[in-house]
Amino acid sequence: MFGKGILKGLAQTGKQVVSKRLTEKYPEEKPHLPERWRGNTFALEKDKCISCGLCAMSCPNKVIRQKFDKDEDGKKICTEFVMERQYCLFCGLCVEACPKGCLHLTHDFETAVYSAADVPQDLLADNHLDAAISKYGEKPPLVKPVIPPKPAAAAPAAAKPAAEDAKGGEA
Amino acid sequence: MSENGNAYSERYTLNLGPQHPSTHGVLRIVADFDGETCISADPVIGYLHRGMEKLLESRTYPQGLPYTDRLDYLAGVNNNLPLALAVEKLLGVEIPERASLLRMLTCEIMRLASYMVGIGIYIMDLGAVSGVFYPFQQREYALEVMSALCGARMTQGYIRFGGVQADWNDEAEAALDVLYKELPPFIEMYHKLIDENEIFLRRTKGVGVITAERAKSYALTGPNLRASGVDYDLRRDAPYCLYDRFTIKVPVQQAGDCHARYAQRMLEVEEILKLIKAIHAALKETEPGKIMGAVPKMLRPPAGEAYAQTENPKGIMGCLVASDGKGVNPLRVHFRRPSFDNIAIFSELMPGHKVADLIAIIASFDIVLGEIDG
Ligand code: SF4
Ligand code: SF4
């Protein structure tokens, strides 16, 4: 009989009508996010950051704008740390590259803002640690002991070619 | 009388796309019609061109990896793999067993997700809009596994040179269990929903027939090739990663028409599920933690070039990487993108068909424009 297949299909549709609803009622109910979920903002543990610049060097799209200076003890400090999020791929390479594990992605996903000027994140002005931090890129503790004097100077030297490539040799 | 024998009709040119929902993105087809019958068809591409190969050449090796996800954005990890395999060939590194298994597992999961989109959109393009939601739900279960494992649903960038980014975790395990539970009833339900539907059958049977000879001469790959009766699957015939350890059953359809391409994908879905289960079981037997091979922090592969190819959801994806041995950037990167090669046959396949059949043909190919335009 012509139309039997359609009726058989309709019976399936009928079954779906009475089955459990799968739609998440989004604005009222927040979605469940896995712990490694990569959100759209960054958080920085400022006191742990050693201003090595490895995060900026590893970024494929030059999202991270950093400026460095020396403080009175001659220690390298970071004077500017801005994530230009409008260019970000949210690939997480920067988070993985950080030797101190102090740069994090967060679970923020409702990141709409009124002005384009609000998109970049100045992590020195607001380190954003109040957001839910993603566990993405968390490494098991390093086995090799880190030599305490001047780790900041050693790291960029080792990765110099990448620096030239990614940031025009700025570091 | 017109050249086609149709009275009162004249030849006209119809521009299909690039902004058309059934062109799967921004494919444009300029077709000449005589009445309802297509006389010639010419795919025009490039609306989504981002210069992927040049992007990769202007970045270091690891920085290039996340961009490859944007080729076939319906199956992110699958695109990472050929680049990773090619660079690893240059570097000559050993990949830990667990990392290889994780690569295969994620690739199969995303293959499943991509097939779900392919099937769902196909049915929707033929007019059954609700038919897209059921496969998309299954795809969502697959993407949940990926987001638990590496934090992103679509552009995962999960594979690293030398291994993978993160180890398997409990959340991914739980998400995969949901997929195991939900997929078999879905397959059964979808067969009942679609397989005997007369409208679907009449719109697809005998439409867009490609013989095995034509399929081979146009270098079709993937499910589109196998639907024409050519029994060829890289995972079985030229195994990469650890596919040679598993028995892979490759379903083949003989008809080569639009219906066969649908049936082919539905059959393959079942095989993919079996393969996911087998790889998952093998993964459980390996030691957790060893997911990266010994790869230097600064990648500077020795001079030379390497080519690697993988079986992607859309067909065979190949990647050629050339290194000059000095720089941290690749000298040249080139991708063989399966969708791009698959649509070459459109100009030959479409003439003779009606307007609505053109849509069925495009949909049955399961193309993705990110890949075609690069
Ligand atoms: S997530 Fe990727 S693109 Fe974004 S800042 Fe980090 S490295 Fe750059
Ligand atoms: S890589 Fe980490 S420690 Fe180094 S500058 Fe970036 S955030 Fe600071």
Coordinates of C-alpha atoms and ligand atoms in Angstrom, one line a residue:
Chain A
M1 CA 0.0 0.0 0.0
F2 CA 1.4 3.4 -0.9
G3 CA 1.8 5.5 2.2
K4 CA 2.5 2.6 4.5
G5 CA 6.0 3.8 5.1
I6 CA 4.8 7.3 5.9
L7 CA 2.3 5.9 8.4
K8 CA 5.1 3.8 10.0
G9 CA 7.2 6.9 10.3
L10 CA 4.4 8.9 11.7
A11 CA 4.0 6.2 14.4
Q12 CA 7.6 6.9 15.4
T13 CA 6.9 10.6 15.5
G14 CA 3.9 9.8 17.7
K15 CA 6.1 8.0 20.1
Q16 CA 8.5 10.9 20.3
V17 CA 5.6 13.2 21.1
V18 CA 5.0 11.4 24.4
S19 CA 8.7 10.8 25.2
K20 CA 10.7 12.7 27.7
R21 CA 11.6 16.3 26.8
L22 CA 15.2 16.9 26.1
T23 CA 15.3 20.6 25.7
E24 CA 17.3 22.5 28.4
K25 CA 15.3 25.4 29.6
Y26 CA 18.4 27.5 29.2
P27 CA 18.2 30.9 30.8
E28 CA 16.4 29.5 33.9
E29 CA 18.5 26.3 34.1
K30 CA 22.2 26.7 33.5
P31 CA 23.8 24.0 31.5
H32 CA 26.0 21.5 33.2
L33 CA 29.6 22.1 32.2
P34 CA 32.3 19.5 32.4
E35 CA 35.3 20.5 34.6
R36 CA 37.7 20.8 31.7
W37 CA 35.2 22.9 29.7
R38 CA 36.9 25.9 28.0
G39 CA 35.0 29.1 28.4
N40 CA 35.4 32.4 26.9
T41 CA 37.3 34.4 29.5
F42 CA 40.6 34.1 31.2
A43 CA 41.7 34.3 34.8
L44 CA 45.2 35.0 36.1
E45 CA 46.9 34.2 39.4
K46 CA 48.9 37.4 39.4
D47 CA 51.2 36.6 42.3
K48 CA 52.2 33.2 40.7
C49 CA 53.0 34.7 37.3
I50 CA 56.7 35.0 36.6
S51 CA 56.3 37.3 33.5
C52 CA 58.0 34.8 31.3
G53 CA 55.9 35.6 28.3
L54 CA 55.5 32.0 27.2
C55 CA 51.8 32.3 27.0
A56 CA 52.0 35.1 24.5
M57 CA 54.6 33.2 22.4
S58 CA 52.5 30.1 22.2
C59 CA 49.4 32.0 21.0
P60 CA 48.6 31.4 17.4
N61 CA 46.7 34.6 16.9
K62 CA 48.7 37.2 19.0
V63 CA 45.8 37.6 21.4
I64 CA 48.0 38.3 24.4
R65 CA 49.4 41.7 24.6
Q66 CA 52.2 41.9 27.2
K67 CA 54.7 44.6 28.2
F68 CA 57.5 44.0 30.6
D69 CA 59.6 46.2 32.8
K70 CA 62.2 45.8 35.6
D71 CA 61.3 46.7 39.1
E72 CA 63.9 48.2 41.5
D73 CA 65.5 44.8 42.3
G74 CA 66.0 44.2 38.6
K75 CA 63.2 41.6 38.6
K76 CA 61.2 41.3 35.4
I77 CA 57.6 42.4 36.0
C78 CA 54.6 42.5 33.7
T79 CA 53.2 46.0 33.2
E80 CA 50.5 45.1 30.7
F81 CA 48.7 41.8 30.3
V82 CA 45.7 42.2 28.0
M83 CA 43.8 39.3 26.4
E84 CA 42.4 40.6 23.1
R85 CA 39.6 38.1 23.2
Q86 CA 38.1 39.2 19.9
Y87 CA 41.0 37.3 18.1
C88 CA 41.0 34.3 20.4
L89 CA 40.4 30.8 19.2
F90 CA 40.0 29.5 22.7
C91 CA 42.4 26.8 21.8
G92 CA 44.0 26.8 25.2
L93 CA 47.6 26.7 24.0
C94 CA 48.5 29.6 26.2
V95 CA 47.1 27.9 29.3
E96 CA 49.1 24.8 28.5
A97 CA 52.2 26.7 27.9
C98 CA 52.2 28.5 31.2
P99 CA 55.0 26.9 33.3
K100 CA 53.5 28.1 36.5
G101 CA 49.9 27.0 35.7
C102 CA 48.7 30.5 36.7
L103 CA 46.7 31.3 33.6
H104 CA 43.3 29.7 33.4
L105 CA 40.3 29.5 31.2
T106 CA 37.0 29.9 32.9
H107 CA 33.5 28.5 32.6
D108 CA 32.1 31.8 31.5
F109 CA 30.1 31.6 28.4
E110 CA 27.6 34.4 28.6
T111 CA 30.1 37.0 27.5
A112 CA 28.0 39.4 25.4
V113 CA 28.9 43.0 26.0
Y114 CA 27.5 46.3 24.8
S115 CA 30.7 47.7 23.4
A116 CA 33.6 46.2 21.4
A117 CA 35.9 48.0 23.8
D118 CA 34.7 45.7 26.6
V119 CA 35.9 42.6 24.9
P120 CA 39.6 42.7 25.7
Q121 CA 40.4 41.5 29.2
D122 CA 42.9 43.5 31.2
L123 CA 44.1 40.7 33.5
L124 CA 46.3 43.0 35.6
A125 CA 43.3 45.3 36.4
D126 CA 41.0 42.4 37.1
N127 CA 42.4 39.0 37.4
H128 CA 38.9 37.5 37.2
L129 CA 39.6 34.8 39.7
D130 CA 36.0 35.0 41.0
A131 CA 34.8 33.2 37.9
A132 CA 34.4 29.4 37.9
I133 CA 37.9 28.2 36.8
S134 CA 38.2 25.5 34.2
K135 CA 40.5 22.6 34.9
Y136 CA 41.6 22.6 31.3
G137 CA 45.4 22.2 30.9
E138 CA 46.0 21.2 34.5
K139 CA 49.2 19.3 34.6
P140 CA 50.3 16.8 37.2
P141 CA 53.0 18.3 39.4
L142 CA 56.4 18.6 37.7
V143 CA 58.9 16.0 38.6
K144 CA 62.0 18.1 37.7
P145 CA 62.7 20.6 40.4
V146 CA 62.6 24.2 39.2
I147 CA 65.8 26.1 39.9
P148 CA 64.8 29.1 42.1
P149 CA 67.2 31.9 40.9
K150 CA 66.0 33.8 37.9
P151 CA 63.7 31.3 36.3
A152 CA 62.2 34.2 34.4
A153 CA 65.4 35.0 32.6
A154 CA 66.0 31.4 31.6
A155 CA 62.7 30.6 30.1
P156 CA 62.4 33.2 27.3
A157 CA 66.0 32.6 26.2
A158 CA 65.2 28.9 25.6
A159 CA 62.2 29.8 23.5
K160 CA 63.8 32.6 21.6
P161 CA 62.9 31.5 18.1
A162 CA 59.3 31.3 19.0
A163 CA 59.5 34.8 20.4
E164 CA 60.9 36.2 17.2
D165 CA 58.2 34.4 15.3
A166 CA 55.2 35.2 17.4
K167 CA 55.9 38.6 18.9
G168 CA 58.5 40.0 16.6
G169 CA 61.4 39.3 19.0
E170 CA 59.9 41.6 21.7
A171 CA 60.7 39.2 24.6
Chain B
M1 CA 10.3 23.1 -29.1
S2 CA 13.4 23.5 -27.0
E3 CA 16.5 21.4 -27.3
N4 CA 15.2 19.2 -24.5
G5 CA 12.0 18.4 -26.3
N6 CA 10.0 20.5 -23.9
A7 CA 7.4 22.7 -25.5
Y8 CA 7.1 26.3 -24.3
S9 CA 10.3 26.3 -22.2
E10 CA 13.4 28.3 -22.7
R11 CA 16.8 27.9 -21.4
Y12 CA 17.7 29.9 -18.3
T13 CA 20.4 30.1 -15.7
L14 CA 19.6 29.5 -12.0
N15 CA 21.9 30.6 -9.4
L16 CA 21.7 28.3 -6.4
G17 CA 23.5 29.6 -3.3
P18 CA 25.8 30.7 -1.9
Q19 CA 23.3 31.9 0.7
H20 CA 21.0 29.0 0.6
P21 CA 20.2 26.6 3.5
S22 CA 20.5 23.5 1.5
T23 CA 23.9 24.2 0.1
H24 CA 25.5 23.2 3.4
G25 CA 27.2 26.5 3.9
V26 CA 28.2 28.7 1.0
L27 CA 28.4 26.4 -2.0
R28 CA 27.2 28.2 -5.1
I29 CA 26.0 26.2 -8.1
V30 CA 25.3 28.0 -11.3
A31 CA 23.0 25.7 -13.3
D32 CA 21.4 26.0 -16.7
F33 CA 17.9 24.7 -17.0
D34 CA 15.6 23.8 -19.8
G35 CA 12.3 23.9 -18.1
E36 CA 12.8 21.8 -15.0
T37 CA 15.7 19.8 -16.4
C38 CA 19.2 20.7 -15.6
I39 CA 21.5 21.0 -18.6
S40 CA 24.7 22.0 -17.0
A41 CA 25.9 22.7 -13.5
D42 CA 29.0 24.4 -12.3
P43 CA 30.0 24.6 -8.6
V44 CA 31.5 27.9 -7.6
I45 CA 33.5 27.8 -4.5
G46 CA 35.7 30.1 -2.4
Y47 CA 33.2 32.0 -0.3
L48 CA 34.7 30.6 2.9
H49 CA 38.3 30.7 1.9
R50 CA 40.6 31.6 4.8
G51 CA 43.9 30.6 3.3
M52 CA 44.3 27.8 5.8
E53 CA 47.5 26.5 4.3
K54 CA 49.1 29.8 4.3
L55 CA 47.9 30.4 7.9
L56 CA 49.7 27.3 8.9
E57 CA 52.8 28.2 7.1
S58 CA 53.0 31.5 8.9
R59 CA 52.8 29.9 12.3
T60 CA 54.9 27.5 14.3
Y61 CA 54.0 23.8 14.1
P62 CA 52.0 23.6 17.3
Q63 CA 50.3 26.9 16.7
G64 CA 49.0 25.6 13.4
L65 CA 47.1 22.7 14.9
P66 CA 44.1 24.5 16.2
Y67 CA 43.4 26.0 12.8
T68 CA 42.9 22.6 11.2
D69 CA 39.8 22.0 13.3
R70 CA 38.2 24.7 11.2
L71 CA 38.5 22.7 7.9
D72 CA 35.8 20.2 8.4
Y73 CA 34.3 21.8 11.5
L74 CA 31.9 19.0 12.0
A75 CA 34.7 16.7 12.9
G76 CA 37.5 18.7 14.5
V77 CA 39.9 16.1 15.7
N78 CA 39.8 14.1 12.5
N79 CA 41.5 17.1 10.8
N80 CA 44.2 17.4 13.4
L81 CA 45.2 13.8 12.8
P82 CA 46.7 14.0 9.3
L83 CA 48.8 17.1 10.1
A84 CA 50.0 15.5 13.3
L85 CA 50.8 12.2 11.6
A86 CA 52.7 14.0 8.8
V87 CA 54.8 16.1 11.2
E88 CA 55.4 13.1 13.4
K89 CA 56.7 11.3 10.3
L90 CA 59.2 14.1 9.8
L91 CA 60.2 14.1 13.5
G92 CA 60.3 10.4 13.7
V93 CA 58.7 10.2 17.1
E94 CA 57.1 7.3 18.8
I95 CA 53.5 7.7 19.9
P96 CA 52.5 6.0 23.1
E97 CA 49.9 3.3 22.7
R98 CA 47.4 5.1 24.9
A99 CA 47.7 8.3 22.9
S100 CA 47.1 6.4 19.7
L101 CA 44.0 4.8 21.1
L102 CA 42.7 8.1 22.4
R103 CA 43.2 9.6 18.9
M104 CA 41.3 6.8 17.3
L105 CA 38.6 6.9 19.9
T106 CA 38.0 10.6 19.5
C107 CA 38.2 10.3 15.8
E108 CA 35.5 7.6 15.7
I109 CA 33.3 9.6 18.1
M110 CA 33.6 12.7 15.9
R111 CA 33.0 10.5 12.8
L112 CA 29.8 9.5 14.4
A113 CA 28.9 13.1 15.2
S114 CA 29.7 14.1 11.6
Y115 CA 27.6 11.2 10.1
M116 CA 24.7 12.3 12.4
V117 CA 24.8 15.8 10.8
G118 CA 25.2 14.3 7.4
I119 CA 22.1 12.1 7.7
G120 CA 20.0 14.7 9.6
I121 CA 20.7 17.5 7.2
Y122 CA 20.1 15.2 4.2
I123 CA 16.6 14.3 5.5
M124 CA 15.9 18.0 6.2
D125 CA 17.0 19.1 2.8
L126 CA 14.5 16.7 1.3
G127 CA 11.8 18.4 3.3
A128 CA 11.4 16.4 6.5
V129 CA 12.5 19.1 8.9
S130 CA 11.8 17.1 12.1
G131 CA 14.1 14.4 10.8
V132 CA 17.1 16.5 11.6
F133 CA 16.5 16.7 15.3
Y134 CA 16.8 13.1 16.2
P135 CA 20.3 12.7 14.8
F136 CA 21.4 16.0 16.2
Q137 CA 20.4 14.8 19.7
Q138 CA 22.8 11.8 19.2
R139 CA 25.4 14.1 17.9
E140 CA 25.0 16.1 21.1
Y141 CA 25.8 13.0 23.2
A142 CA 28.9 12.5 21.1
L143 CA 30.0 16.1 21.5
E144 CA 29.4 15.8 25.3
V145 CA 32.1 13.1 25.4
M146 CA 34.5 15.5 23.6
S147 CA 33.7 18.5 25.8
A148 CA 34.3 16.4 28.9
L149 CA 37.5 15.1 27.5
C150 CA 39.1 18.2 26.1
G151 CA 36.8 21.1 27.0
A152 CA 35.4 22.0 23.6
R153 CA 32.4 20.7 21.6
M154 CA 33.4 21.4 18.1
T155 CA 36.8 22.9 17.5
Q156 CA 38.6 20.6 19.9
G157 CA 42.2 20.8 18.9
Y158 CA 42.7 17.7 21.0
I159 CA 45.6 16.1 19.2
R160 CA 49.2 17.3 19.9
F161 CA 52.3 16.5 18.0
G162 CA 53.5 13.4 19.9
G163 CA 50.3 12.5 21.5
V164 CA 47.1 14.0 22.8
Q165 CA 46.3 16.9 25.0
A166 CA 44.5 15.3 27.9
D167 CA 43.9 11.9 29.3
W168 CA 40.7 10.0 29.5
N169 CA 38.6 11.0 32.6
D170 CA 35.5 9.8 34.5
E171 CA 33.3 12.5 33.0
A172 CA 34.1 11.4 29.5
E173 CA 33.5 7.8 30.5
A174 CA 30.1 8.7 31.9
A175 CA 29.3 10.7 28.7
L176 CA 30.3 7.8 26.5
D177 CA 28.1 5.5 28.5
V178 CA 25.1 7.8 27.7
L179 CA 26.0 7.5 24.0
Y180 CA 26.2 3.7 24.2
K181 CA 22.8 3.7 25.8
E182 CA 21.1 6.2 23.4
L183 CA 22.5 5.3 20.0
P184 CA 21.2 1.8 19.4
P185 CA 17.5 2.7 20.0
F186 CA 18.0 5.8 17.8
I187 CA 19.3 3.7 14.9
E188 CA 16.4 1.4 15.2
M189 CA 13.9 4.3 15.4
Y190 CA 15.4 6.2 12.5
H191 CA 15.3 3.1 10.2
K192 CA 11.6 2.9 11.0
L193 CA 11.1 6.6 10.4
I194 CA 12.9 6.9 7.1
D195 CA 13.6 3.6 5.4
E196 CA 10.2 2.9 4.0
N197 CA 9.0 6.5 3.6
E198 CA 7.7 6.6 0.0
I199 CA 8.5 10.3 -0.5
F200 CA 12.1 9.7 0.6
L201 CA 12.4 6.7 -1.6
R202 CA 11.0 8.3 -4.7
R203 CA 13.2 11.3 -4.3
T204 CA 16.4 9.4 -3.8
K205 CA 16.2 6.0 -5.6
G206 CA 17.8 6.2 -9.0
V207 CA 18.8 9.9 -8.6
G208 CA 22.4 10.9 -9.0
V209 CA 23.7 7.4 -9.9
I210 CA 27.5 7.1 -9.9
T211 CA 29.0 3.9 -11.2
A212 CA 32.0 2.4 -9.5
E213 CA 34.1 3.4 -12.5
R214 CA 33.0 7.0 -12.5
A215 CA 33.4 7.2 -8.7
K216 CA 37.0 6.0 -9.0
S217 CA 37.9 8.2 -11.9
Y218 CA 36.6 11.2 -10.1
A219 CA 38.6 10.2 -7.0
L220 CA 35.5 10.1 -4.8
T221 CA 36.4 8.9 -1.3
G222 CA 34.7 8.0 1.9
P223 CA 31.1 6.9 2.2
N224 CA 30.3 8.4 -1.2
L225 CA 32.7 6.0 -2.8
R226 CA 31.6 3.0 -0.9
A227 CA 28.0 3.7 -1.8
S228 CA 29.0 3.2 -5.4
G229 CA 30.3 -0.3 -4.7
V230 CA 34.0 0.3 -4.2
D231 CA 35.1 -1.5 -1.1
Y232 CA 37.8 0.9 0.1
D233 CA 38.4 2.2 3.5
L234 CA 41.8 3.5 4.6
R235 CA 41.3 2.4 8.2
R236 CA 41.3 -1.2 6.9
D237 CA 43.3 -1.0 3.7
A238 CA 46.2 1.3 4.7
P239 CA 45.9 1.4 8.5
Y240 CA 47.3 4.3 10.4
C241 CA 47.5 4.8 14.2
L242 CA 46.6 1.3 15.6
Y243 CA 43.6 0.5 13.3
D244 CA 45.3 -2.7 12.2
R245 CA 44.7 -4.1 15.6
F246 CA 40.9 -4.0 15.1
T247 CA 38.7 -5.8 12.7
I248 CA 36.9 -3.2 10.7
K249 CA 33.9 -4.2 8.7
V250 CA 33.3 -1.9 5.8
P251 CA 29.7 -1.9 4.5
V252 CA 29.3 -1.4 0.8
Q253 CA 26.3 -0.4 -1.3
Q254 CA 26.0 -1.2 -4.9
A255 CA 23.4 1.2 -6.3
G256 CA 25.5 4.4 -6.2
D257 CA 22.4 6.6 -6.1
C258 CA 21.3 9.1 -3.5
H259 CA 19.5 6.4 -1.5
A260 CA 22.6 4.3 -1.4
R261 CA 24.6 7.1 0.1
Y262 CA 22.0 7.5 2.8
A263 CA 21.9 3.7 3.5
Q264 CA 25.7 3.6 3.4
R265 CA 26.0 6.1 6.2
M266 CA 23.3 4.4 8.3
L267 CA 25.1 1.1 8.0
E268 CA 28.5 2.7 8.8
V269 CA 27.1 4.2 12.0
E270 CA 26.5 0.8 13.4
E271 CA 30.1 -0.2 12.5
I272 CA 31.4 2.9 14.1
L273 CA 29.6 2.2 17.3
K274 CA 31.2 -1.3 17.4
L275 CA 34.6 0.1 16.7
I276 CA 34.2 2.8 19.4
K277 CA 33.4 0.0 21.9
A278 CA 36.4 -2.1 20.8
I279 CA 38.8 0.9 21.1
H280 CA 37.3 1.9 24.4
A281 CA 37.9 -1.6 25.7
A282 CA 41.5 -1.6 24.5
L283 CA 41.9 1.9 26.1
K284 CA 40.9 0.6 29.5
E285 CA 43.7 -1.9 29.4
T286 CA 46.4 0.6 28.9
E287 CA 48.1 2.5 31.7
P288 CA 46.7 6.0 32.4
G289 CA 49.0 8.9 32.1
K290 CA 51.3 8.1 29.2
I291 CA 49.7 10.3 26.5
M292 CA 52.7 12.2 25.1
G293 CA 55.7 10.9 23.3
A294 CA 59.2 12.4 23.6
V295 CA 58.8 15.6 21.6
P296 CA 61.0 18.6 22.0
K297 CA 59.4 21.8 23.2
M298 CA 60.7 23.6 20.1
L299 CA 59.6 21.7 17.1
R300 CA 62.1 21.9 14.3
P301 CA 61.6 18.9 12.1
P302 CA 64.6 17.9 9.9
A303 CA 64.5 19.0 6.2
G304 CA 62.2 17.0 4.0
E305 CA 58.6 16.4 3.4
A306 CA 56.0 14.0 4.6
Y307 CA 52.5 13.0 3.6
A308 CA 50.0 11.3 5.8
Q309 CA 46.4 10.5 5.0
T310 CA 43.5 9.4 7.1
E311 CA 39.9 8.3 6.6
N312 CA 37.8 11.2 7.6
P313 CA 34.0 11.3 7.8
K314 CA 33.8 12.9 4.4
G315 CA 36.6 10.8 2.7
I316 CA 40.3 10.7 2.6
M317 CA 42.0 13.6 4.1
G318 CA 45.7 14.0 3.3
C319 CA 48.3 16.4 4.6
L320 CA 51.6 17.2 3.1
V321 CA 54.1 19.0 5.2
A322 CA 57.5 20.2 4.0
S323 CA 60.2 21.5 6.3
D324 CA 63.4 23.3 5.5
G325 CA 65.0 22.0 8.7
K326 CA 65.8 25.4 9.9
G327 CA 62.7 27.4 10.8
V328 CA 60.0 26.7 13.4
N329 CA 57.4 27.2 10.7
P330 CA 56.5 24.6 8.1
L331 CA 57.9 25.5 4.6
R332 CA 54.7 24.3 2.9
V333 CA 51.5 22.7 4.1
H334 CA 48.9 21.3 1.8
F335 CA 45.7 19.5 2.5
R336 CA 43.8 17.0 0.4
R337 CA 40.3 17.9 1.4
P338 CA 37.8 15.2 0.6
S339 CA 34.7 17.3 0.1
F340 CA 36.6 19.4 -2.4
D341 CA 37.5 16.4 -4.5
N342 CA 34.0 14.9 -4.1
I343 CA 32.1 17.8 -5.5
A344 CA 34.1 17.7 -8.8
I345 CA 31.6 15.2 -10.0
F346 CA 28.7 17.6 -9.7
S347 CA 29.1 19.0 -13.2
E348 CA 28.8 15.6 -14.7
L349 CA 26.2 14.2 -12.3
M350 CA 23.7 17.0 -12.2
P351 CA 22.7 17.5 -15.9
G352 CA 19.6 15.6 -16.7
H353 CA 18.1 15.9 -13.3
K354 CA 15.3 18.1 -12.1
V355 CA 15.7 21.1 -9.9
A356 CA 14.7 19.3 -6.7
D357 CA 17.0 16.4 -7.5
L358 CA 19.9 18.8 -7.4
I359 CA 19.2 19.4 -3.8
A360 CA 19.0 15.7 -3.1
I361 CA 22.4 15.2 -4.8
I362 CA 24.1 18.0 -2.9
A363 CA 22.6 16.7 0.4
S364 CA 23.5 13.1 -0.3
F365 CA 27.2 14.0 -0.6
D366 CA 27.5 15.4 2.9
I367 CA 29.8 18.2 2.0
V368 CA 31.2 20.8 4.4
L369 CA 32.3 24.1 3.0
G370 CA 35.0 24.8 5.5
E371 CA 36.8 22.0 4.0
I372 CA 36.1 22.7 0.3
D373 CA 37.2 26.3 0.6
G374 CA 40.1 25.7 2.9
Ligands
SF4_1 S1 43.3 30.3 23.9 FE1 44.6 30.2 22.0 S2 44.1 31.9 20.8 FE2 43.2 32.3 22.8 S3 44.9 33.5 23.9 FE3 45.2 31.3 24.4 S4 46.6 30.6 22.8 FE4 45.8 32.5 22.1
SF4_2 S1 53.2 31.9 30.8 FE1 52.2 32.0 32.8 S2 53.9 32.7 34.1 FE2 54.5 33.2 32.0 S3 53.8 35.3 31.6 FE3 52.2 33.9 30.9 S4 50.8 33.7 32.7 FE4 52.7 34.5 33.5

